[in-house]
Amino acid sequence: MTNPGEESGSRSRGKMTGPGALTSSSTGWRCSHDPCNTCGYRSLSSLGWWRMVNPVIIIGMHRSGTSMVSRALDDLGLFTGRRKQRDNESLFFLDLNNWLMLQCGGSWDHPQPTRELLQHGQARSLAADYIRFLMRTPRLTGFLGWRNYLRYRKIGNLDFPWGWKDPRNTYTLPLWLDIFPDARIIHIYRHGVDVANSLYIREQARFSGRSHPVRHPYKRLLYVVRPKKGGFADSLRCAALEGGFSLWEEYVGVARSHVRKLGDRALELKYEDFLADPHAALLRLTTFCGLAADPAGIDAAASLVTKSRAYAYRNRPELEEFSLRASARLKVYGY
């Protein structure tokens, strides 16, 4: 495997200078030459993105409140995309994150292989350059919509607060920081047992009843002419509490590492604290994002929060028991 700053054959393991020499910084890997024709590195400045409003990138484990927070910020003036899923994830950035993970055999529920892409200097540089290119093409309409695209043409011309939410950002963030070195990061985290149970319930719903076409006497005949491409579950790992809980540990550990490195450019927010005092949390978030939100808007967004969702596992004896068994592991992350 080729590590950042190493290239088989033409590069030594010592300190490098000149074109193609990648150097590490708190925001990712940069080349000593900008732009560089050897490794393909291009900074935003070399691409002419002078007026750029830096994005807000929301990270955190799935089912941890990232959707709730991003919707609230959306209502308060943070543009998070025109075409989105029900969970408020921009399809444009979601597709790119999935593409990044698939390159090394990773997925949202098995994200560890993503590190192989990040550790390979050439592949990482090419991926970043490809994404920069897409952001200067009509493909960007998937995020901006046609009206905004026709007005701004490329992401570097945006003159309003913007960003996106996707739990996969937790693992792909170093590459996004190669592209947006001054981005601001929000990390949302939630009690691990509640996260694992939420994932478990979602997966079990996929197996219940006769709703799936393969169990329907007539609908399943379609498979004769069009074989099934995907599986029967979104994540078999998360079909068990332990699988979802261990995935939570991985995500929170990686996200915390990012937060420590980024200093005041990162904000970490506990889901349960958000529910306890949504007004204070939203005030903190809008200030961090540079949003000119009025008090009435913050009050309206705070009123939509359901406070009873905090520590929901306490209402289920079997989940309370699981929490006790995992108490030492929970303590590592502040629970």
C-alpha atoms as one frame of an Amber mdcrd trajectory, in Angstrom:
protein
   0.000   0.000   0.000   1.206   3.448  -0.835   1.059   5.897   2.056   0.611
   9.663   1.767   3.969  11.119   0.851   5.199   7.793  -0.607   5.172   6.565
  -4.176   6.576   3.221  -5.217   9.732   3.371  -7.311  10.245   7.107  -7.755
   9.993   8.262  -4.133  12.081   7.458  -1.120  10.894   7.094   2.447  12.743
  10.187   3.524  11.573  13.758   3.537  10.641  14.911   0.050  10.690  18.242
  -1.665   9.643  19.412  -5.103   6.612  18.483  -7.190   4.557  15.600  -5.827
   5.825  15.998  -2.247   2.756  15.665  -0.046   2.972  17.235   3.397   0.661
  16.629   6.338  -1.303  19.397   8.030  -4.212  19.613  10.437  -6.568  19.859
   7.462  -5.201  16.972   5.394  -2.478  16.392   2.810  -1.115  19.186   0.645
   1.580  19.278  -2.003   4.525  21.673  -1.832   3.641  22.771  -5.397   0.223
  24.275  -6.108  -1.035  23.385  -8.632   1.028  20.213  -9.072   1.081  18.247
 -12.312   2.840  15.319 -10.638   0.321  14.339  -7.958  -2.642  16.362  -9.194
  -2.992  18.509  -6.081  -5.085  21.644  -6.568  -6.002  24.026  -3.773  -9.177
  26.048  -3.892  -7.105  29.166  -4.515  -5.428  27.683  -7.585  -8.872  26.861
  -8.946  -9.968  30.460  -8.563 -12.324  29.890  -5.621 -11.484  33.225  -4.024
 -14.847  34.304  -2.652 -15.765  30.994  -1.183 -18.052  30.667   1.854 -16.628
  27.673   3.715 -19.063  24.798   4.255 -20.394  23.362   7.483 -19.922  19.583
   7.461 -22.066  17.600   9.901 -20.634  14.289  11.100 -21.696  11.688  13.639
 -23.003   8.149  13.923 -26.218   7.171  12.145 -29.417   7.565  14.240 -27.685
  10.081  16.514 -29.707  13.220  15.788 -27.783  14.527  12.791 -31.015  14.745
  10.779 -32.778  16.699  13.505 -29.923  19.168  13.856 -29.450  19.644  10.114
 -33.175  20.275   9.606 -33.158  22.882  12.360 -30.138  24.610  10.823 -31.822
  24.397   7.424 -34.809  26.275   8.842 -32.467  28.864  10.339 -30.615  29.677
   7.125 -28.046  26.956   6.386 -28.507  25.656   2.841 -28.052  21.866   2.916
 -29.059  20.950  -0.613 -31.981  20.984  -3.025 -32.361  17.249  -3.593 -32.347
  15.342  -0.315 -33.488  12.098   1.245 -36.086  11.987   4.014 -33.256  12.027
   6.552 -32.092  15.390   5.156 -29.002  13.980   3.447 -28.004  15.681   0.209
 -28.092  13.078  -2.557 -25.157  14.774  -4.274 -22.794  14.359  -1.317 -24.328
  11.037  -0.261 -23.541   9.548  -3.664 -19.983  10.879  -3.494 -19.438   9.452
  -0.008 -20.786   6.071  -1.090 -18.492   6.183  -4.114 -15.487   6.964  -1.917
 -16.258   4.068   0.421 -16.929   1.580  -2.364 -13.485   2.204  -3.864 -11.916
   0.262  -1.019 -14.712  -2.185  -0.229 -16.228  -0.110   2.553 -19.798   0.836
   3.392 -21.606   2.890   6.010 -21.851  -0.114   8.360 -18.330  -1.394   7.601
 -16.451   1.909   7.227 -12.968   0.888   8.333 -11.637   0.114   4.802 -12.125
   3.808   3.953  -8.823   4.419   5.719  -7.040   2.555   2.932  -8.153   5.207
   0.453  -7.086   8.004   2.792  -3.663   6.420   3.305  -2.976   6.047  -0.421
  -1.638   9.420  -1.502  -2.212   9.041  -5.239  -5.723   7.573  -5.030  -6.714
  10.187  -2.471  -5.407  13.035  -4.629  -7.176  11.712  -7.733 -10.462  11.322
  -5.852 -10.261  14.876  -4.531  -9.424  16.238  -7.977 -12.375  14.368  -9.495
 -14.751  15.853  -6.915 -13.375  19.357  -7.492 -14.045  18.886 -11.193 -17.646
  17.751 -10.611 -18.261  20.853  -8.535 -17.569  22.981 -11.591 -19.987  21.096
 -13.858 -23.789  20.823 -14.231 -23.624  17.778 -11.949 -23.671  20.346  -9.152
 -27.380  20.894  -9.844 -27.929  17.795  -7.721 -26.955  19.929  -4.747 -27.749
  23.502  -5.774 -30.772  22.974  -8.003 -30.944  24.566 -11.442 -31.777  28.095
 -10.297 -28.783  28.347  -7.956 -26.532  26.576 -10.428 -27.342  29.007 -13.235
 -26.603  31.876 -10.883 -23.390  30.608  -9.226 -22.056  27.949 -11.642 -19.586
  26.466  -9.128 -19.416  25.802  -5.427 -16.686  28.378  -4.871 -18.984  31.211
  -5.920 -21.606  30.620  -3.229 -22.188  33.721  -1.108 -24.523  32.205   1.506
 -24.037  29.742   4.410 -24.111  26.159   3.199 -23.091  22.667   4.137 -24.302
  19.090   4.234 -25.083  16.287   6.611 -24.081  12.665   6.123 -22.858  10.288
   8.842 -20.405   8.882   6.278 -18.602  12.227   6.494 -17.199  10.882   9.756
 -14.880   8.603   7.781 -14.428  10.580   4.567 -13.810  13.913   6.341 -10.016
  14.014   5.752 -10.609  13.981   2.008 -13.285  16.673   2.263 -10.798  18.773
   4.197  -8.371  18.377   1.308 -11.017  20.103  -0.800 -12.361  22.524   1.819
  -9.419  23.142   4.198 -11.282  25.782   6.227 -14.588  23.947   6.609 -16.318
  23.995   9.976 -17.336  20.671  11.505 -20.285  19.773  13.742 -20.233  16.419
  15.530 -23.478  15.095  17.032 -23.334  12.071  19.336 -25.994  10.083  21.220
 -26.148   7.300  23.798 -24.871   4.123  22.174 -27.689   1.841  23.323 -30.347
   4.155  21.897 -28.437   4.271  18.618 -28.032   0.490  18.466 -31.707  -0.064
  19.283 -32.861   2.415  16.645 -30.784   0.590  14.022 -32.035  -2.784  15.287
 -35.694  -1.729  15.007 -35.152  -0.428  11.487 -33.541  -3.672  10.342 -36.151
  -5.909  11.977 -38.903  -4.014  10.166 -37.403  -5.172   6.877 -37.945  -8.825
   7.796 -41.411  -8.646   9.367 -44.657  -9.676   7.651 -45.153 -10.510   3.973
 -44.416  -7.041   2.679 -41.342  -8.015   0.667 -41.962  -8.957  -2.989 -40.062
 -12.255  -2.602 -42.870 -13.450  -0.293 -45.642 -12.283  -2.595 -46.958 -15.087
  -4.852 -47.134 -12.866  -7.924 -44.663 -10.017  -7.402 -41.780 -12.435  -6.953
 -42.263 -13.649 -10.522 -40.621 -10.388 -11.601 -37.297 -11.830 -10.404 -37.424
 -14.287 -13.303 -36.789 -11.465 -15.778 -35.084  -9.034 -13.433 -32.920 -10.747
 -10.790 -32.526  -9.067  -7.425 -29.329  -7.004  -7.196 -29.320  -5.973  -3.550
 -29.696  -7.901  -0.319 -32.690  -8.322   1.956 -31.321  -6.033   4.659 -29.670
  -2.662   4.713 -27.222  -3.882   7.362 -27.050  -7.390   8.782 -24.452  -6.117
  11.220 -27.011  -3.755  12.749 -29.687  -6.472  12.898 -28.168  -7.277  16.306
 -27.737  -4.836  19.193 -24.065  -5.668  19.636 -23.360  -5.014  15.976 -24.976
  -1.586  16.078 -23.303  -0.742  19.367 -19.813  -1.660  18.170 -20.412   0.419
  15.033 -21.373   3.351  17.277 -18.071   2.955  19.133 -16.143   3.105  15.860
 -17.923   6.200  14.577 -17.704   8.169  17.815 -14.028   7.301  18.218 -13.155
   8.542  14.727 -15.309  11.671  15.076 -13.707  12.560  18.415 -10.293  12.269
  16.800 -11.324  14.820  14.160 -12.712  17.189  16.783  -9.489  17.120  18.794
  -7.381  17.932  15.736  -9.587  20.745  14.433  -9.799  22.782  17.639 -12.154
  25.764  17.426 -13.169  24.812  13.877 -15.165  21.905  15.304 -18.185  21.893
  17.586 -19.274  18.765  19.430 -22.836  18.477  20.704 -24.427  15.785  22.826
 -27.852  14.736  21.542 -29.315  14.545  25.039 -28.078  18.065  25.860 -29.716
  19.332  22.681 -33.046  17.829  23.762 -32.734  19.185  27.299 -32.209  22.797
  26.162 -32.767  23.109  22.408 -32.868  26.910  22.515 -29.370  27.188  23.994
 -28.046  24.495  21.653 -29.472  26.194  18.569 -28.078  29.547  19.635 -24.659
  27.939  19.960 -24.991  26.199  16.592 -26.170  29.265  14.678 -23.320  31.321
  16.108 -20.832  28.632  15.095 -22.281  28.456  11.562 -22.416  32.236  11.153
 -26.191  32.278  10.665 -28.126  35.497  11.189 -31.035  33.738  12.886 -33.577
  35.864  14.754 -34.810  34.862  18.246 -38.282  34.033  16.923 -36.802  31.610
  14.402 -34.739  29.882  17.074 -37.809  29.634  19.328 -39.820  28.088  16.484
 -37.112  25.527  15.702 -36.684  24.673  19.392 -40.422  24.080  19.794 -40.255
  21.179  17.319 -37.861  19.164  19.499 -39.285  16.108  21.300 -37.468  16.045
  24.628 -38.775  12.611  25.658 -36.503  10.879  23.139 -33.473  11.302  25.417
 -32.221   8.081  27.049 -35.160   6.101  25.618 -33.406   2.818  26.469 -34.308
   3.357  30.147 -37.919   2.471  29.348 -36.991  -1.027  28.166 -35.642  -3.543
  30.751 -33.709  -5.545  28.151 -32.000  -2.379  26.893 -31.254  -1.262  30.429
 -29.606  -4.639  30.996 -27.571  -4.279  27.798 -26.469  -0.828  28.965 -25.272
  -2.241  32.279 -23.252  -4.929  30.510 -21.693  -2.277  28.276 -21.169   0.294
  31.046 -17.366   0.293  30.783 -17.534   0.793  27.020 -20.104   3.580  27.381
 -17.970   5.351  29.963 -15.173   5.777  27.410 -17.459   8.109  25.454 -18.934
  10.024  28.372 -21.988   7.896  29.237
